[in-house]
Each structure stands twice: as C-alpha cells, then as structure tokens.
DNA sequence: ATGGTGGACGATCCA
C-alpha cells in the first residue's frame, strides 16, 4: 500500500484554495493535512475540494486555527477523546488509513517565551503527548504531521544565534518535542535529509523567503514501526514563491 | 531605528 502524505499550513484555505488544488494536481498526494484553514465547517469549500477529487475531514472554527484532512479515498474522522485543553481551539483531527492512524496537528505558536500563550503551548504539548502515548497502544503505526511551531535543532534555523532560546526554538519547546521522540517517533525529513538550510516557514516580512531566512517547523513524525516503510520525505518550497503565498511550504512523506 | 507583511474582520488580534 503506497501512500504519500502531504502537510501544509495554508494560512486561510479560502485564500489559498486554488493553490492547494493546483499543488495537489502536480504532486498527487493521497492525503493532504491542512492547518490554519481559518474557516468554519459551514463555510468549508467542499464543492471545489470534491470537484478536485478529494474527500475531506474538517475541524474548523471562525477566524483562527482550523484543520482539515483531504484524501483521494473516502475517509472519516477518527473519534479522538480529547482532554479539555486540546478542545479549546480547533487544532487536531485524525483519520485511519488501513492500519495507519494519521493525525493532523496545528501546535500553538506560543507568541513569546514566558508569555501566557507560551505556557499554554507547553501544557498543550504535554497533553498531546499523553494522548499519543495512549493511542499507540491501539495503533502502533501513527503518522503525526502538521505545523509543530518548533524547530527541532539549530540546523533547522537560518540564524541559530538570533533565535537562541527564542520562541519556536527554546529549550522547553524542544524538550516537549523530545517527549514524542521518546515514544519512538522519528522526524521523517531527517531520515532522508541530514543537510541544513532546508526550511518550511519564512516570515512574510523583510524578504525572508528570497534570502532563505526560514525555520523548519512543519514536521511529519512517524512511529517506529513505520520507519522502515518511509521511502522519502521532503519540503516543496515552490508554492512559497507563488503570488500571494502562504508563509509555509508544503511537506511530503512517502510510504511503501 | 524595534521596523517590515499578511489574514480575518471591521478595532485589533494573531502569526
């Protein structure tokens, strides 16, 4: 069962709808995990998504956040039992593809180190890791993809000195991510790419993309039984150069 | 030099 799973923080699905469809047609992923759809379920552009050949699981809200999974095959929402901190904002949805549980996440940004939002981010990550630990008992094969809002290591950051202990890079955030690695998860991109200067997000300001001043904060983590099956993982920066782009690039991971 | 951009929404909040 070959499977290509893509993830993309689109920063408003309504604005980026045509880009998502165009990129899907050129890349042909079986699943596309979207973050920051910024659309309520009532306003989700289901007709255009259907016309492009995709089914959808949606978990939206007004103005902020919102996630969705698009799939070439029929899918249904996996019934997650979430603690209260994970239900305050729409940041998680999941679906089962054969024996693989695919989880789409939009981890809180955290604003700045030491802020209230930062504490929320760390508490959110702790609750999420506990959830994943429980899910592993029923589902040894889990893919968690999305915008983690954490650059795992300094090689994932364009200027590690500037970003030292800053938001997206601070030690407590990286240690929280380590909690998932300790459950046996691997960063699929790093299984195939040891090199630096490969990023998934570039600030809209100060020509950050043109200068490749980015961070790799969009990750696809795979549980240990999936590691031998992961044949490729990559980041596609081309849509970031399109007119009116998202600030994130789509990423992919492939399995045989 | 504390900027600079973009989305949602309709004054700011969030990233």
PDB file of C-alpha atoms (C1' of nucleotides) in Angstrom:
ATOM      1  CA  UNK A   1       0.000   0.000   0.000  1.00  0.00           C
ATOM      2  CA  UNK A   2       1.927   3.014  -1.254  1.00  0.00           C
ATOM      3  CA  UNK A   3       0.953   6.218   0.488  1.00  0.00           C
ATOM      4  CA  UNK A   4       2.017   9.839   0.020  1.00  0.00           C
ATOM      5  CA  UNK A   5       1.030  12.140   2.867  1.00  0.00           C
ATOM      6  CA  UNK A   6       1.354  15.912   2.491  1.00  0.00           C
ATOM      7  CA  UNK A   7       1.008  18.663   5.085  1.00  0.00           C
ATOM      8  CA  UNK A   8       0.574  22.401   4.518  1.00  0.00           C
ATOM      9  CA  UNK A   9      -0.207  25.348   6.740  1.00  0.00           C
ATOM     10  CA  UNK A  10      -2.208  27.366   4.203  1.00  0.00           C
ATOM     11  CA  UNK A  11      -2.948  30.460   6.346  1.00  0.00           C
ATOM     12  CA  UNK A  12      -6.593  30.654   5.171  1.00  0.00           C
ATOM     13  CA  UNK A  13      -7.957  27.912   2.935  1.00  0.00           C
ATOM     14  CA  UNK A  14     -10.334  30.312   1.221  1.00  0.00           C
ATOM     15  CA  UNK A  15      -7.439  32.489   0.048  1.00  0.00           C
ATOM     16  CA  UNK A  16      -5.239  29.528  -0.876  1.00  0.00           C
ATOM     17  CA  UNK A  17      -7.891  27.189  -2.335  1.00  0.00           C
ATOM     18  CA  UNK A  18      -6.703  27.360  -5.939  1.00  0.00           C
ATOM     19  CA  UNK A  19      -3.069  26.932  -4.841  1.00  0.00           C
ATOM     20  CA  UNK A  20      -3.941  23.815  -2.848  1.00  0.00           C
ATOM     21  CA  UNK A  21      -5.782  22.306  -5.797  1.00  0.00           C
ATOM     22  CA  UNK A  22      -3.032  23.195  -8.263  1.00  0.00           C
ATOM     23  CA  UNK A  23      -0.306  21.812  -5.997  1.00  0.00           C
ATOM     24  CA  UNK A  24      -2.328  18.640  -5.342  1.00  0.00           C
ATOM     25  CA  UNK A  25      -2.714  18.062  -9.077  1.00  0.00           C
ATOM     26  CA  UNK A  26       1.034  18.414  -9.654  1.00  0.00           C
ATOM     27  CA  UNK A  27       2.139  16.378  -6.623  1.00  0.00           C
ATOM     28  CA  UNK A  28      -0.639  13.766  -6.327  1.00  0.00           C
ATOM     29  CA  UNK A  29      -0.607  13.104  -2.574  1.00  0.00           C
ATOM     30  CA  UNK A  30      -3.084  10.543  -1.233  1.00  0.00           C
ATOM     31  CA  UNK A  31      -3.683  12.738   1.804  1.00  0.00           C
ATOM     32  CA  UNK A  32      -3.217  16.461   2.408  1.00  0.00           C
ATOM     33  CA  UNK A  33      -3.241  17.681   6.004  1.00  0.00           C
ATOM     34  CA  UNK A  34      -4.121  21.371   6.167  1.00  0.00           C
ATOM     35  CA  UNK A  35      -3.544  23.761   9.064  1.00  0.00           C
ATOM     36  CA  UNK A  36      -4.822  27.282   9.697  1.00  0.00           C
ATOM     37  CA  UNK A  37      -7.793  26.806   7.400  1.00  0.00           C
ATOM     38  CA  UNK A  38      -9.443  29.747   9.219  1.00  0.00           C
ATOM     39  CA  UNK A  39     -12.882  28.673   8.062  1.00  0.00           C
ATOM     40  CA  UNK A  40     -15.954  27.342   9.853  1.00  0.00           C
ATOM     41  CA  UNK A  41     -17.245  23.927   8.805  1.00  0.00           C
ATOM     42  CA  UNK A  42     -20.329  25.644   7.315  1.00  0.00           C
ATOM     43  CA  UNK A  43     -18.124  27.730   5.015  1.00  0.00           C
ATOM     44  CA  UNK A  44     -15.652  24.966   4.101  1.00  0.00           C
ATOM     45  CA  UNK A  45     -15.233  24.965   0.281  1.00  0.00           C
ATOM     46  CA  UNK A  46     -16.388  21.369  -0.021  1.00  0.00           C
ATOM     47  CA  UNK A  47     -17.678  21.700  -3.603  1.00  0.00           C
ATOM     48  CA  UNK A  48     -14.323  22.797  -5.012  1.00  0.00           C
ATOM     49  CA  UNK A  49     -12.480  20.167  -2.960  1.00  0.00           C
ATOM     50  CA  UNK A  50     -14.849  17.459  -4.200  1.00  0.00           C
ATOM     51  CA  UNK A  51     -14.520  18.653  -7.789  1.00  0.00           C
ATOM     52  CA  UNK A  52     -10.744  18.297  -7.433  1.00  0.00           C
ATOM     53  CA  UNK A  53     -11.259  14.670  -6.436  1.00  0.00           C
ATOM     54  CA  UNK A  54     -10.777  14.851  -2.684  1.00  0.00           C
ATOM     55  CA  UNK A  55     -12.865  13.743   0.272  1.00  0.00           C
ATOM     56  CA  UNK A  56     -12.469  15.751   3.467  1.00  0.00           C
ATOM     57  CA  UNK A  57     -12.468  15.503   7.237  1.00  0.00           C
ATOM     58  CA  UNK A  58     -12.868  19.001   8.653  1.00  0.00           C
ATOM     59  CA  UNK A  59     -12.398  20.565  12.081  1.00  0.00           C
ATOM     60  CA  UNK A  60     -12.808  24.285  11.611  1.00  0.00           C
ATOM     61  CA  UNK A  61     -13.532  27.423  13.583  1.00  0.00           C
ATOM     62  CA  UNK A  62     -14.071  31.096  12.904  1.00  0.00           C
ATOM     63  CA  UNK A  63     -11.109  33.416  12.220  1.00  0.00           C
ATOM     64  CA  UNK A  64      -8.257  31.358  13.717  1.00  0.00           C
ATOM     65  CA  UNK A  65      -6.807  27.846  13.641  1.00  0.00           C
ATOM     66  CA  UNK A  66      -8.832  25.126  11.914  1.00  0.00           C
ATOM     67  CA  UNK A  67      -7.521  21.869  10.433  1.00  0.00           C
ATOM     68  CA  UNK A  68      -8.667  19.500   7.715  1.00  0.00           C
ATOM     69  CA  UNK A  69      -7.593  16.288   6.009  1.00  0.00           C
ATOM     70  CA  UNK A  70      -8.157  15.854   2.277  1.00  0.00           C
ATOM     71  CA  UNK A  71      -7.926  12.366   0.787  1.00  0.00           C
ATOM     72  CA  UNK A  72      -8.321  10.741  -2.591  1.00  0.00           C
ATOM     73  CA  UNK A  73     -10.118   7.853  -0.890  1.00  0.00           C
ATOM     74  CA  UNK A  74     -13.207   8.102   1.299  1.00  0.00           C
ATOM     75  CA  UNK A  75     -12.205   8.893   4.879  1.00  0.00           C
ATOM     76  CA  UNK A  76     -13.963   9.538   8.160  1.00  0.00           C
ATOM     77  CA  UNK A  77     -12.921  11.395  11.268  1.00  0.00           C
ATOM     78  CA  UNK A  78     -11.213   9.180  13.845  1.00  0.00           C
ATOM     79  CA  UNK A  79     -13.064   9.695  17.148  1.00  0.00           C
ATOM     80  CA  UNK A  80     -10.361  11.191  19.376  1.00  0.00           C
ATOM     81  CA  UNK A  81     -11.126  11.535  23.070  1.00  0.00           C
ATOM     82  CA  UNK A  82      -9.501  14.833  23.887  1.00  0.00           C
ATOM     83  CA  UNK A  83      -8.872  16.477  27.265  1.00  0.00           C
ATOM     84  CA  UNK A  84     -10.248  19.986  27.670  1.00  0.00           C
ATOM     85  CA  UNK A  85      -7.014  21.814  26.844  1.00  0.00           C
ATOM     86  CA  UNK A  86      -6.966  20.164  23.404  1.00  0.00           C
ATOM     87  CA  UNK A  87     -10.555  21.156  22.596  1.00  0.00           C
ATOM     88  CA  UNK A  88     -10.400  24.904  23.339  1.00  0.00           C
ATOM     89  CA  UNK A  89      -9.193  25.609  19.808  1.00  0.00           C
ATOM     90  CA  UNK A  90      -9.551  23.509  16.653  1.00  0.00           C
ATOM     91  CA  UNK A  91      -6.015  22.199  16.193  1.00  0.00           C
ATOM     92  CA  UNK A  92      -6.303  18.414  15.829  1.00  0.00           C
ATOM     93  CA  UNK A  93      -8.101  15.943  13.615  1.00  0.00           C
ATOM     94  CA  UNK A  94      -7.317  12.380  12.608  1.00  0.00           C
ATOM     95  CA  UNK A  95      -8.298   9.599  10.258  1.00  0.00           C
ATOM     96  CA  UNK A  96      -7.491   5.927   9.957  1.00  0.00           C
ATOM     97  CA  UNK A  97      -5.977   4.778   6.640  1.00  0.00           C
ATOM     98  CA  UNK A  98      -5.835   0.992   6.696  1.00  0.00           C
ATOM     99  CA  UNK A  99      -3.807   0.309   9.855  1.00  0.00           C
ATOM    100  CA  UNK A 100      -2.142   3.748   9.947  1.00  0.00           C
ATOM    101  CA  UNK A 101      -3.564   6.414  12.250  1.00  0.00           C
ATOM    102  CA  UNK A 102      -2.911   9.796  10.612  1.00  0.00           C
ATOM    103  CA  UNK A 103      -3.029  12.771  12.985  1.00  0.00           C
ATOM    104  CA  UNK A 104      -3.069  16.358  11.738  1.00  0.00           C
ATOM    105  CA  UNK A 105      -1.807  18.945  14.249  1.00  0.00           C
ATOM    106  CA  UNK A 106      -1.505  22.695  14.473  1.00  0.00           C
ATOM    107  CA  UNK A 107       0.551  23.251  17.612  1.00  0.00           C
ATOM    108  CA  UNK A 108       0.011  26.644  19.323  1.00  0.00           C
ATOM    109  CA  UNK A 109       2.552  29.286  18.287  1.00  0.00           C
ATOM    110  CA  UNK A 110       3.327  30.424  21.824  1.00  0.00           C
ATOM    111  CA  UNK A 111       3.809  34.117  20.976  1.00  0.00           C
ATOM    112  CA  UNK A 112       6.929  34.700  23.090  1.00  0.00           C
ATOM    113  CA  UNK A 113       8.899  32.791  25.692  1.00  0.00           C
ATOM    114  CA  UNK A 114       7.443  33.321  29.158  1.00  0.00           C
ATOM    115  CA  UNK A 115       4.059  34.586  27.965  1.00  0.00           C
ATOM    116  CA  UNK A 116       0.651  33.130  28.822  1.00  0.00           C
ATOM    117  CA  UNK A 117       0.428  31.718  25.307  1.00  0.00           C
ATOM    118  CA  UNK A 118       3.832  30.089  25.799  1.00  0.00           C
ATOM    119  CA  UNK A 119       2.609  28.312  28.934  1.00  0.00           C
ATOM    120  CA  UNK A 120      -0.472  27.204  27.001  1.00  0.00           C
ATOM    121  CA  UNK A 121       1.746  25.819  24.234  1.00  0.00           C
ATOM    122  CA  UNK A 122       3.810  23.738  26.681  1.00  0.00           C
ATOM    123  CA  UNK A 123       0.721  22.462  28.508  1.00  0.00           C
ATOM    124  CA  UNK A 124      -0.923  21.685  25.174  1.00  0.00           C
ATOM    125  CA  UNK A 125       2.124  19.687  24.042  1.00  0.00           C
ATOM    126  CA  UNK A 126       2.206  17.717  27.289  1.00  0.00           C
ATOM    127  CA  UNK A 127      -1.477  16.782  26.910  1.00  0.00           C
ATOM    128  CA  UNK A 128      -0.975  15.927  23.252  1.00  0.00           C
ATOM    129  CA  UNK A 129       1.982  13.648  24.021  1.00  0.00           C
ATOM    130  CA  UNK A 130      -0.070  11.822  26.664  1.00  0.00           C
ATOM    131  CA  UNK A 131      -2.839  11.380  24.095  1.00  0.00           C
ATOM    132  CA  UNK A 132      -0.408   9.946  21.542  1.00  0.00           C
ATOM    133  CA  UNK A 133       1.043   7.569  24.115  1.00  0.00           C
ATOM    134  CA  UNK A 134      -2.461   6.208  24.740  1.00  0.00           C
ATOM    135  CA  UNK A 135      -3.221   5.934  21.016  1.00  0.00           C
ATOM    136  CA  UNK A 136      -0.037   3.923  20.409  1.00  0.00           C
ATOM    137  CA  UNK A 137      -1.490   1.086  22.498  1.00  0.00           C
ATOM    138  CA  UNK A 138      -4.232   0.570  19.897  1.00  0.00           C
ATOM    139  CA  UNK A 139      -2.336   1.844  16.849  1.00  0.00           C
ATOM    140  CA  UNK A 140       1.375   1.023  16.585  1.00  0.00           C
ATOM    141  CA  UNK A 141       1.530   2.803  13.214  1.00  0.00           C
ATOM    142  CA  UNK A 142       0.943   6.523  13.689  1.00  0.00           C
ATOM    143  CA  UNK A 143       1.824   9.488  11.472  1.00  0.00           C
ATOM    144  CA  UNK A 144       1.682  12.926  13.096  1.00  0.00           C
ATOM    145  CA  UNK A 145       2.075  15.717  10.578  1.00  0.00           C
ATOM    146  CA  UNK A 146       1.487  19.410  10.736  1.00  0.00           C
ATOM    147  CA  UNK A 147       2.760  22.768  11.912  1.00  0.00           C
ATOM    148  CA  UNK A 148       4.586  21.991  15.172  1.00  0.00           C
ATOM    149  CA  UNK A 149       5.752  25.579  15.649  1.00  0.00           C
ATOM    150  CA  UNK A 150       9.056  24.139  16.924  1.00  0.00           C
ATOM    151  CA  UNK A 151      12.376  23.992  15.075  1.00  0.00           C
ATOM    152  CA  UNK A 152      13.812  20.713  16.438  1.00  0.00           C
ATOM    153  CA  UNK A 153      17.513  21.634  16.189  1.00  0.00           C
ATOM    154  CA  UNK A 154      19.795  24.547  15.330  1.00  0.00           C
ATOM    155  CA  UNK A 155      20.340  23.141  11.815  1.00  0.00           C
ATOM    156  CA  UNK A 156      16.602  23.827  11.299  1.00  0.00           C
ATOM    157  CA  UNK A 157      17.130  27.562  11.877  1.00  0.00           C
ATOM    158  CA  UNK A 158      18.660  30.114   9.487  1.00  0.00           C
ATOM    159  CA  UNK A 159      20.425  32.022  12.253  1.00  0.00           C
ATOM    160  CA  UNK A 160      20.685  29.983  15.446  1.00  0.00           C
ATOM    161  CA  UNK A 161      22.264  32.866  17.373  1.00  0.00           C
ATOM    162  CA  UNK A 162      19.419  35.243  16.626  1.00  0.00           C
ATOM    163  CA  UNK A 163      16.899  32.557  17.546  1.00  0.00           C
ATOM    164  CA  UNK A 164      18.745  31.234  20.620  1.00  0.00           C
ATOM    165  CA  UNK A 165      16.111  30.442  23.285  1.00  0.00           C
ATOM    166  CA  UNK A 166      13.535  32.439  21.297  1.00  0.00           C
ATOM    167  CA  UNK A 167      10.007  31.294  20.548  1.00  0.00           C
ATOM    168  CA  UNK A 168       9.916  28.252  18.209  1.00  0.00           C
ATOM    169  CA  UNK A 169      13.447  27.317  19.330  1.00  0.00           C
ATOM    170  CA  UNK A 170      13.547  27.464  23.141  1.00  0.00           C
ATOM    171  CA  UNK A 171      14.796  24.501  25.175  1.00  0.00           C
ATOM    172  CA  UNK A 172      11.427  23.788  26.869  1.00  0.00           C
ATOM    173  CA  UNK A 173       9.741  23.612  23.461  1.00  0.00           C
ATOM    174  CA  UNK A 174      12.428  21.306  22.064  1.00  0.00           C
ATOM    175  CA  UNK A 175      12.214  19.147  25.192  1.00  0.00           C
ATOM    176  CA  UNK A 176       8.454  18.891  24.727  1.00  0.00           C
ATOM    177  CA  UNK A 177       9.072  17.622  21.199  1.00  0.00           C
ATOM    178  CA  UNK A 178      11.596  15.185  22.650  1.00  0.00           C
ATOM    179  CA  UNK A 179       8.689  13.629  24.544  1.00  0.00           C
ATOM    180  CA  UNK A 180       7.313  12.388  21.219  1.00  0.00           C
ATOM    181  CA  UNK A 181      10.716  11.116  20.078  1.00  0.00           C
ATOM    182  CA  UNK A 182      10.982   9.169  23.347  1.00  0.00           C
ATOM    183  CA  UNK A 183       7.787   7.341  22.336  1.00  0.00           C
ATOM    184  CA  UNK A 184       9.732   6.045  19.341  1.00  0.00           C
ATOM    185  CA  UNK A 185       8.755   8.654  16.757  1.00  0.00           C
ATOM    186  CA  UNK A 186      11.212   9.788  14.093  1.00  0.00           C
ATOM    187  CA  UNK A 187      11.384  13.039  12.127  1.00  0.00           C
ATOM    188  CA  UNK A 188      10.792  11.647   8.622  1.00  0.00           C
ATOM    189  CA  UNK A 189      12.588  14.507   6.859  1.00  0.00           C
ATOM    190  CA  UNK A 190      15.769  13.802   8.800  1.00  0.00           C
ATOM    191  CA  UNK A 191      15.691  10.104   7.836  1.00  0.00           C
ATOM    192  CA  UNK A 192      16.388  11.265   4.288  1.00  0.00           C
ATOM    193  CA  UNK A 193      17.997  14.708   4.612  1.00  0.00           C
ATOM    194  CA  UNK A 194      20.866  15.471   7.017  1.00  0.00           C
ATOM    195  CA  UNK A 195      21.588  18.861   5.471  1.00  0.00           C
ATOM    196  CA  UNK A 196      20.777  22.270   6.923  1.00  0.00           C
ATOM    197  CA  UNK A 197      19.300  25.335   5.242  1.00  0.00           C
ATOM    198  CA  UNK A 198      16.109  23.419   4.484  1.00  0.00           C
ATOM    199  CA  UNK A 199      13.123  25.311   5.867  1.00  0.00           C
ATOM    200  CA  UNK A 200       9.320  25.124   5.774  1.00  0.00           C
ATOM    201  CA  UNK A 201       8.371  28.603   7.009  1.00  0.00           C
ATOM    202  CA  UNK A 202       9.616  32.058   6.111  1.00  0.00           C
ATOM    203  CA  UNK A 203       8.275  35.289   7.612  1.00  0.00           C
ATOM    204  CA  UNK A 204       6.316  37.453   5.190  1.00  0.00           C
ATOM    205  CA  UNK A 205       8.452  40.406   6.221  1.00  0.00           C
ATOM    206  CA  UNK A 206      11.920  41.574   5.213  1.00  0.00           C
ATOM    207  CA  UNK A 207      12.113  39.392   2.077  1.00  0.00           C
ATOM    208  CA  UNK A 208      12.762  36.390   4.303  1.00  0.00           C
ATOM    209  CA  UNK A 209      11.992  33.826   1.608  1.00  0.00           C
ATOM    210  CA  UNK A 210      14.184  35.421  -1.040  1.00  0.00           C
ATOM    211  CA  UNK A 211      17.051  35.408   1.477  1.00  0.00           C
ATOM    212  CA  UNK A 212      16.147  31.885   2.705  1.00  0.00           C
ATOM    213  CA  UNK A 213      15.803  33.158   6.269  1.00  0.00           C
ATOM    214  CA  UNK A 214      13.490  30.396   7.414  1.00  0.00           C
ATOM    215  CA  UNK A 215      12.801  27.745  10.011  1.00  0.00           C
ATOM    216  CA  UNK A 216      11.841  24.100   9.633  1.00  0.00           C
ATOM    217  CA  UNK A 217       8.816  23.919  11.906  1.00  0.00           C
ATOM    218  CA  UNK A 218       6.474  21.769   9.774  1.00  0.00           C
ATOM    219  CA  UNK A 219       7.203  18.134  10.572  1.00  0.00           C
ATOM    220  CA  UNK A 220       5.974  14.637   9.784  1.00  0.00           C
ATOM    221  CA  UNK A 221       6.708  12.348  12.719  1.00  0.00           C
ATOM    222  CA  UNK A 222       6.329   8.591  12.232  1.00  0.00           C
ATOM    223  CA  UNK A 223       6.125   5.882  14.861  1.00  0.00           C
ATOM    224  CA  UNK A 224       8.930   3.312  14.922  1.00  0.00           C
ATOM    225  CA  UNK A 225       7.097   0.516  13.008  1.00  0.00           C
ATOM    226  CA  UNK A 226       6.712   2.944  10.077  1.00  0.00           C
ATOM    227  CA  UNK A 227      10.385   3.921   9.871  1.00  0.00           C
ATOM    228  CA  UNK A 228      11.390   1.046   7.530  1.00  0.00           C
ATOM    229  CA  UNK A 229       8.402   1.856   5.287  1.00  0.00           C
ATOM    230  CA  UNK A 230       9.256   5.551   4.853  1.00  0.00           C
ATOM    231  CA  UNK A 231      10.816   5.818   1.389  1.00  0.00           C
ATOM    232  CA  UNK A 232      11.012   9.610   1.064  1.00  0.00           C
ATOM    233  CA  UNK A 233      10.325  12.885   2.817  1.00  0.00           C
ATOM    234  CA  UNK A 234      10.724  16.410   1.532  1.00  0.00           C
ATOM    235  CA  UNK A 235       9.741  20.063   1.584  1.00  0.00           C
ATOM    236  CA  UNK A 236       8.476  21.722  -1.609  1.00  0.00           C
ATOM    237  CA  UNK A 237       9.371  25.431  -1.495  1.00  0.00           C
ATOM    238  CA  UNK A 238       7.904  26.262  -4.919  1.00  0.00           C
ATOM    239  CA  UNK A 239       4.435  27.417  -3.739  1.00  0.00           C
ATOM    240  CA  UNK A 240       6.138  29.834  -1.331  1.00  0.00           C
ATOM    241  CA  UNK A 241       7.339  31.738  -4.428  1.00  0.00           C
ATOM    242  CA  UNK A 242       3.858  31.958  -5.950  1.00  0.00           C
ATOM    243  CA  UNK A 243       1.834  35.141  -5.943  1.00  0.00           C
ATOM    244  CA  UNK A 244       0.029  35.745  -2.631  1.00  0.00           C
ATOM    245  CA  UNK A 245       1.553  32.684  -0.926  1.00  0.00           C
ATOM    246  CA  UNK A 246       1.106  31.082   2.461  1.00  0.00           C
ATOM    247  CA  UNK A 247       4.092  31.765   4.708  1.00  0.00           C
ATOM    248  CA  UNK A 248       4.565  27.955   4.932  1.00  0.00           C
ATOM    249  CA  UNK A 249       5.675  25.467   2.276  1.00  0.00           C
ATOM    250  CA  UNK A 250       4.007  22.064   1.856  1.00  0.00           C
ATOM    251  CA  UNK A 251       5.880  18.973   3.020  1.00  0.00           C
ATOM    252  CA  UNK A 252       5.561  15.327   1.979  1.00  0.00           C
ATOM    253  CA  UNK A 253       6.339  11.870   3.319  1.00  0.00           C
ATOM    254  CA  UNK A 254       6.014   8.651   1.324  1.00  0.00           C
ATOM    255  CA  UNK A 255       5.499   5.080   2.463  1.00  0.00           C
ATOM    256  CA  UNK A 256       5.582   1.739   0.675  1.00  0.00           C
TER     257      UNK A 256
ATOM    258  C1'  DA B   1      15.896  52.786  14.041  1.00  0.00           C
ATOM    259  C1'  DT B   2      12.003  47.589  17.257  1.00  0.00           C
ATOM    260  C1'  DG B   3      10.642  48.229  11.745  1.00  0.00           C
ATOM    261  C1'  DG B   4       8.969  45.109   7.723  1.00  0.00           C
ATOM    262  C1'  DT B   5       3.776  41.603   5.852  1.00  0.00           C
ATOM    263  C1'  DG B   6      -0.451  39.113   5.658  1.00  0.00           C
ATOM    264  C1'  DG B   7      -5.341  37.116   7.112  1.00  0.00           C
ATOM    265  C1'  DA B   8      -9.689  37.898   9.435  1.00  0.00           C
ATOM    266  C1'  DC B   9     -12.564  41.303  10.367  1.00  0.00           C
ATOM    267  C1'  DG B  10     -14.230  45.595  10.765  1.00  0.00           C
ATOM    268  C1'  DA B  11     -10.592  47.690  16.115  1.00  0.00           C
ATOM    269  C1'  DT B  12      -7.287  44.922  16.898  1.00  0.00           C
ATOM    270  C1'  DC B  13      -5.622  40.077  17.368  1.00  0.00           C
ATOM    271  C1'  DC B  14      -2.646  36.626  15.746  1.00  0.00           C
ATOM    272  C1'  DA B  15       1.246  34.762  13.386  1.00  0.00           C
TER     273       DA B  15
END
